[in-house]
Amino acid sequence: MINKFYMIDLDGTMFNGTQIIEGAKEFIDYLIKNNIGFIFLTNNSSRTQEQAAMHMIKMGFNGIKPEMFYTSAMAAADTISRLYPNKRRAAYIGETGMKNALLDNGFKIDPDKPDFLFVGLDRNATYRDYSFALRALKNGAILIGTNNDRVLLSQDGANIGNGSIVAMFEYASNTEAIKIGKPHQAIIEGALRYTKVNKENIIIIGDNLETDIVLGKNAGIDTVLVTTGVNDMEDCYKLNIHPTYIVDNLSRLIR
């Protein structure tokens, strides 16, 4: 299994907030030392690739490069640009990662008359921002949810996840979002295009049964649940979601 190409979750798998999870650095060091391919596949749309890399480097990870990251913002902008090649005006709730992904895929930021409203994690968004964005949906913009995580873990505990914000917009606008991030297939299709790796050679690693593991199961890809974040082994039976492998520490994969 170790010579597969790995698509690895971040929050709850590699770190919680700014704290490295035990075994995560050892596992990444092993992959890099042995030239085993991997990317970080994350539902977090807030950071650019460069910011995501710096976040991990500051924590103490070694050998991390921007091109190792594929985010839900990148997948959302890429997917929608392919589905709607003649529509290029976008508004967004999000941070730098969302904005840059849209610009990189040829979108024009137009909050007044957008074709799309992309909703990503924005830790500084206000009631006024949400209300302004809602008006775009009422005027015909298509709602795009970069991911639908209920919660986002940090060293302080659980925070509101982007999926909860997307659900708020769905309820307020009485429309259903086009959903991109894990467990939806758009993000794995984008990641496969990005890496140019055959699906049969991939293993997905993550801490969340309803996103990471369901993504792999729906795509026919082997999965590893690491019980350092959202879910543990007992949850597999409660939710009836069963990964291919379960570990309590990623270093066990190299022993």
Short mmCIF file of C-alpha atoms in Angstrom, two decimals:
data_model
loop_
_atom_site.label_atom_id
_atom_site.label_comp_id
_atom_site.label_asym_id
_atom_site.label_seq_id
_atom_site.Cartn_x
_atom_site.Cartn_y
_atom_site.Cartn_z
CA MET A 1 0.00 0.00 0.00
CA ILE A 2 2.79 2.45 0.77
CA ASN A 3 3.82 2.91 -2.89
CA LYS A 4 0.41 4.20 -3.93
CA PHE A 5 -0.25 7.88 -4.73
CA TYR A 6 -1.80 9.52 -1.68
CA MET A 7 -4.44 12.25 -1.54
CA ILE A 8 -4.24 13.48 2.04
CA ASP A 9 -6.66 15.61 4.01
CA LEU A 10 -5.30 18.49 6.13
CA ASP A 11 -7.50 19.64 9.03
CA GLY A 12 -7.82 16.80 11.53
CA THR A 13 -5.39 14.62 9.58
CA MET A 14 -2.18 16.65 9.38
CA PHE A 15 -2.92 19.27 12.01
CA ASN A 16 -5.51 20.87 14.24
CA GLY A 17 -5.23 24.63 13.87
CA THR A 18 -1.51 25.21 14.32
CA GLN A 19 -0.74 21.94 16.11
CA ILE A 20 0.80 19.03 14.18
CA ILE A 21 -1.03 15.76 14.77
CA GLU A 22 1.18 12.97 16.12
CA GLY A 23 2.52 10.78 13.32
CA ALA A 24 1.63 13.21 10.53
CA LYS A 25 5.08 14.76 10.08
CA GLU A 26 6.76 11.36 10.24
CA PHE A 27 4.47 10.07 7.50
CA ILE A 28 5.06 13.06 5.19
CA ASP A 29 8.82 12.90 5.80
CA TYR A 30 8.75 9.25 4.75
CA LEU A 31 6.80 9.96 1.56
CA ILE A 32 9.16 12.76 0.53
CA LYS A 33 12.33 10.82 1.39
CA ASN A 34 11.17 7.83 -0.67
CA ASN A 35 9.79 9.86 -3.61
CA ILE A 36 6.27 8.54 -3.06
CA GLY A 37 3.71 10.75 -4.77
CA PHE A 38 1.07 12.66 -2.86
CA ILE A 39 -0.97 15.84 -2.72
CA PHE A 40 -2.94 17.47 0.05
CA LEU A 41 -6.61 17.37 -0.93
CA THR A 42 -8.47 19.88 1.19
CA ASN A 43 -11.99 21.22 1.49
CA ASN A 44 -10.59 24.42 3.00
CA SER A 45 -10.93 27.08 0.30
CA SER A 46 -9.54 30.00 2.28
CA ARG A 47 -5.81 29.64 1.56
CA THR A 48 -3.88 29.84 -1.69
CA GLN A 49 -1.43 27.05 -2.42
CA GLU A 50 1.40 29.30 -1.25
CA GLN A 51 -0.40 30.18 1.98
CA ALA A 52 -1.25 26.54 2.65
CA ALA A 53 2.39 25.54 2.19
CA MET A 54 3.62 28.32 4.48
CA HIS A 55 1.07 27.34 7.13
CA MET A 56 2.53 23.84 7.29
CA ILE A 57 6.14 24.99 7.10
CA LYS A 58 5.62 27.35 10.04
CA MET A 59 4.26 24.43 12.06
CA GLY A 60 7.42 22.43 11.40
CA PHE A 61 6.73 20.29 8.32
CA ASN A 62 9.67 19.94 5.92
CA GLY A 63 9.83 19.80 2.13
CA ILE A 64 6.36 21.27 1.59
CA LYS A 65 5.77 23.02 -1.75
CA PRO A 66 2.75 24.99 -3.04
CA GLU A 67 2.08 22.58 -5.88
CA MET A 68 1.40 19.83 -3.33
CA PHE A 69 -2.02 21.33 -2.56
CA TYR A 70 -5.34 20.98 -4.36
CA THR A 71 -8.16 22.92 -2.71
CA SER A 72 -11.93 23.04 -3.00
CA ALA A 73 -11.60 26.61 -4.32
CA MET A 74 -9.38 25.38 -7.16
CA ALA A 75 -11.82 22.55 -7.89
CA ALA A 76 -14.83 24.88 -7.80
CA ALA A 77 -13.37 27.44 -10.18
CA ASP A 78 -12.10 24.75 -12.55
CA THR A 79 -15.36 22.78 -12.53
CA ILE A 80 -17.64 25.75 -13.10
CA SER A 81 -15.41 27.17 -15.84
CA ARG A 82 -15.81 23.84 -17.66
CA LEU A 83 -19.56 23.55 -17.07
CA TYR A 84 -20.30 27.15 -18.06
CA PRO A 85 -17.60 28.23 -20.54
CA ASN A 86 -19.53 31.35 -21.61
CA LYS A 87 -20.21 32.74 -18.14
CA ARG A 88 -17.38 34.48 -16.37
CA ARG A 89 -18.77 36.95 -13.82
CA ALA A 90 -18.44 35.84 -10.21
CA ALA A 91 -19.10 37.08 -6.71
CA TYR A 92 -17.76 35.20 -3.74
CA ILE A 93 -17.83 34.74 0.00
CA GLY A 94 -14.30 33.67 0.84
CA GLU A 95 -10.71 34.60 1.40
CA THR A 96 -7.63 34.90 -0.78
CA GLY A 97 -7.68 31.27 -1.87
CA MET A 98 -11.15 31.66 -3.33
CA LYS A 99 -10.39 34.96 -5.07
CA ASN A 100 -7.16 33.71 -6.63
CA ALA A 101 -8.73 30.47 -7.86
CA LEU A 102 -11.45 32.44 -9.65
CA LEU A 103 -8.98 34.82 -11.26
CA ASP A 104 -6.69 31.95 -12.27
CA ASN A 105 -9.61 30.34 -14.10
CA GLY A 106 -10.56 33.46 -16.03
CA PHE A 107 -13.43 34.76 -13.91
CA LYS A 108 -14.10 38.47 -13.50
CA ILE A 109 -15.00 39.50 -9.97
CA ASP A 110 -18.34 41.31 -10.33
CA PRO A 111 -20.31 41.46 -7.06
CA ASP A 112 -23.08 43.59 -8.59
CA LYS A 113 -24.12 41.41 -11.55
CA PRO A 114 -22.57 37.97 -11.06
CA ASP A 115 -23.41 34.79 -12.94
CA PHE A 116 -22.29 32.79 -9.90
CA LEU A 117 -21.96 33.17 -6.15
CA PHE A 118 -19.10 31.02 -4.88
CA VAL A 119 -19.32 30.33 -1.15
CA GLY A 120 -16.10 29.41 0.60
CA LEU A 121 -14.83 29.74 4.14
CA ASP A 122 -14.57 33.38 5.19
CA ARG A 123 -13.69 33.97 8.82
CA ASN A 124 -14.27 37.71 8.48
CA ALA A 125 -17.63 37.70 6.70
CA THR A 126 -20.43 39.71 8.29
CA TYR A 127 -24.21 39.70 8.28
CA ARG A 128 -24.06 42.53 5.75
CA ASP A 129 -21.78 40.46 3.48
CA TYR A 130 -24.15 37.51 3.62
CA SER A 131 -27.18 39.69 2.91
CA PHE A 132 -25.50 41.38 -0.06
CA ALA A 133 -24.57 37.95 -1.45
CA LEU A 134 -28.11 36.69 -0.95
CA ARG A 135 -29.40 39.48 -3.21
CA ALA A 136 -27.17 38.16 -6.00
CA LEU A 137 -28.89 34.79 -5.69
CA LYS A 138 -32.31 36.44 -5.71
CA ASN A 139 -31.26 38.16 -8.95
CA GLY A 140 -30.40 34.88 -10.64
CA ALA A 141 -26.81 34.05 -9.70
CA ILE A 142 -26.05 30.32 -9.44
CA LEU A 143 -24.99 29.17 -5.97
CA ILE A 144 -21.69 27.25 -5.80
CA GLY A 145 -20.68 25.60 -2.54
CA THR A 146 -16.96 24.93 -2.42
CA ASN A 147 -17.55 22.37 0.32
CA ASN A 148 -20.20 21.30 2.79
CA ASP A 149 -18.24 20.47 5.93
CA ARG A 150 -20.48 20.96 8.95
CA VAL A 151 -17.61 21.86 11.28
CA LEU A 152 -13.97 22.86 11.06
CA LEU A 153 -11.69 21.62 13.84
CA SER A 154 -9.11 23.84 15.52
CA GLN A 155 -6.93 23.61 18.61
CA ASP A 156 -9.76 25.38 20.46
CA GLY A 157 -12.39 22.88 19.35
CA ALA A 158 -15.08 22.81 16.66
CA ASN A 159 -15.83 25.89 14.57
CA ILE A 160 -18.66 26.51 12.09
CA GLY A 161 -17.78 24.80 8.81
CA ASN A 162 -18.36 26.18 5.34
CA GLY A 163 -21.10 23.65 4.68
CA SER A 164 -23.19 25.29 7.38
CA ILE A 165 -22.84 28.62 5.57
CA VAL A 166 -23.76 27.04 2.22
CA ALA A 167 -26.84 25.52 3.87
CA MET A 168 -27.80 28.96 5.15
CA PHE A 169 -27.68 30.37 1.61
CA GLU A 170 -29.66 27.40 0.27
CA TYR A 171 -32.36 27.96 2.88
CA ALA A 172 -32.47 31.74 2.42
CA SER A 173 -32.58 31.61 -1.38
CA ASN A 174 -34.69 28.44 -1.67
CA THR A 175 -32.17 27.02 -4.15
CA GLU A 176 -29.73 24.12 -4.04
CA ALA A 177 -26.02 24.76 -4.44
CA ILE A 178 -23.77 23.03 -6.93
CA LYS A 179 -21.49 21.28 -4.46
CA ILE A 180 -17.84 20.73 -5.28
CA GLY A 181 -15.71 19.62 -2.32
CA LYS A 182 -15.44 16.25 -0.62
CA PRO A 183 -17.46 13.98 -0.78
CA HIS A 184 -18.68 15.23 -4.17
CA GLN A 185 -17.08 13.85 -7.29
CA ALA A 186 -16.14 17.22 -8.77
CA ILE A 187 -13.16 17.59 -6.45
CA ILE A 188 -11.73 14.13 -7.17
CA GLU A 189 -12.21 14.64 -10.91
CA GLY A 190 -10.37 17.94 -10.63
CA ALA A 191 -7.63 16.37 -8.54
CA LEU A 192 -7.15 13.60 -11.08
CA ARG A 193 -6.77 16.20 -13.83
CA TYR A 194 -4.35 18.15 -11.65
CA THR A 195 -2.12 15.19 -10.75
CA LYS A 196 -2.52 13.20 -13.99
CA VAL A 197 -2.56 10.03 -11.87
CA ASN A 198 -4.77 7.04 -12.65
CA LYS A 199 -7.57 6.51 -10.16
CA GLU A 200 -6.52 2.90 -9.60
CA ASN A 201 -3.21 4.06 -8.08
CA ILE A 202 -4.72 6.39 -5.46
CA ILE A 203 -5.46 6.07 -1.76
CA ILE A 204 -7.39 8.81 0.05
CA ILE A 205 -6.46 9.55 3.67
CA GLY A 206 -8.63 11.58 6.01
CA ASP A 207 -10.29 11.89 9.41
CA ASN A 208 -13.86 12.51 8.26
CA LEU A 209 -16.08 9.59 7.30
CA GLU A 210 -18.74 11.73 5.62
CA THR A 211 -16.31 13.65 3.41
CA ASP A 212 -12.94 11.90 2.93
CA ILE A 213 -14.11 8.31 3.18
CA VAL A 214 -17.40 8.70 1.30
CA LEU A 215 -15.49 10.50 -1.47
CA GLY A 216 -13.24 7.49 -1.92
CA LYS A 217 -16.02 4.92 -1.67
CA ASN A 218 -18.16 6.73 -4.25
CA ALA A 219 -15.19 6.96 -6.63
CA GLY A 220 -14.07 3.37 -6.15
CA ILE A 221 -10.85 4.45 -4.43
CA ASP A 222 -9.30 2.81 -1.35
CA THR A 223 -9.42 4.90 1.82
CA VAL A 224 -7.64 5.24 5.14
CA LEU A 225 -9.46 6.68 8.14
CA VAL A 226 -7.09 8.17 10.69
CA THR A 227 -8.89 8.58 14.01
CA THR A 228 -7.23 11.87 14.96
CA GLY A 229 -10.01 14.27 13.98
CA VAL A 230 -13.74 14.18 13.37
CA ASN A 231 -14.49 10.44 13.49
CA ASP A 232 -13.35 7.29 15.26
CA MET A 233 -13.87 3.57 14.73
CA GLU A 234 -17.17 3.55 16.62
CA ASP A 235 -18.54 6.13 14.17
CA CYS A 236 -17.97 3.69 11.30
CA TYR A 237 -20.72 1.52 12.75
CA LYS A 238 -22.96 4.41 13.78
CA LEU A 239 -22.83 5.95 10.30
CA ASN A 240 -22.44 2.65 8.41
CA ILE A 241 -19.46 4.08 6.52
CA HIS A 242 -16.51 1.70 6.37
CA PRO A 243 -13.06 2.72 5.10
CA THR A 244 -10.64 0.25 3.59
CA TYR A 245 -8.19 0.77 6.46
CA ILE A 246 -8.32 2.40 9.90
CA VAL A 247 -5.30 3.69 11.84
CA ASP A 248 -4.95 5.78 14.97
CA ASN A 249 -1.62 7.24 13.86
CA LEU A 250 -0.35 7.76 10.28
CA SER A 251 3.10 6.53 11.22
CA ARG A 252 1.57 3.04 11.43
CA LEU A 253 1.30 3.05 7.63
CA ILE A 254 5.09 2.97 7.31
CA ARG A 255 5.83 0.36 9.96
#
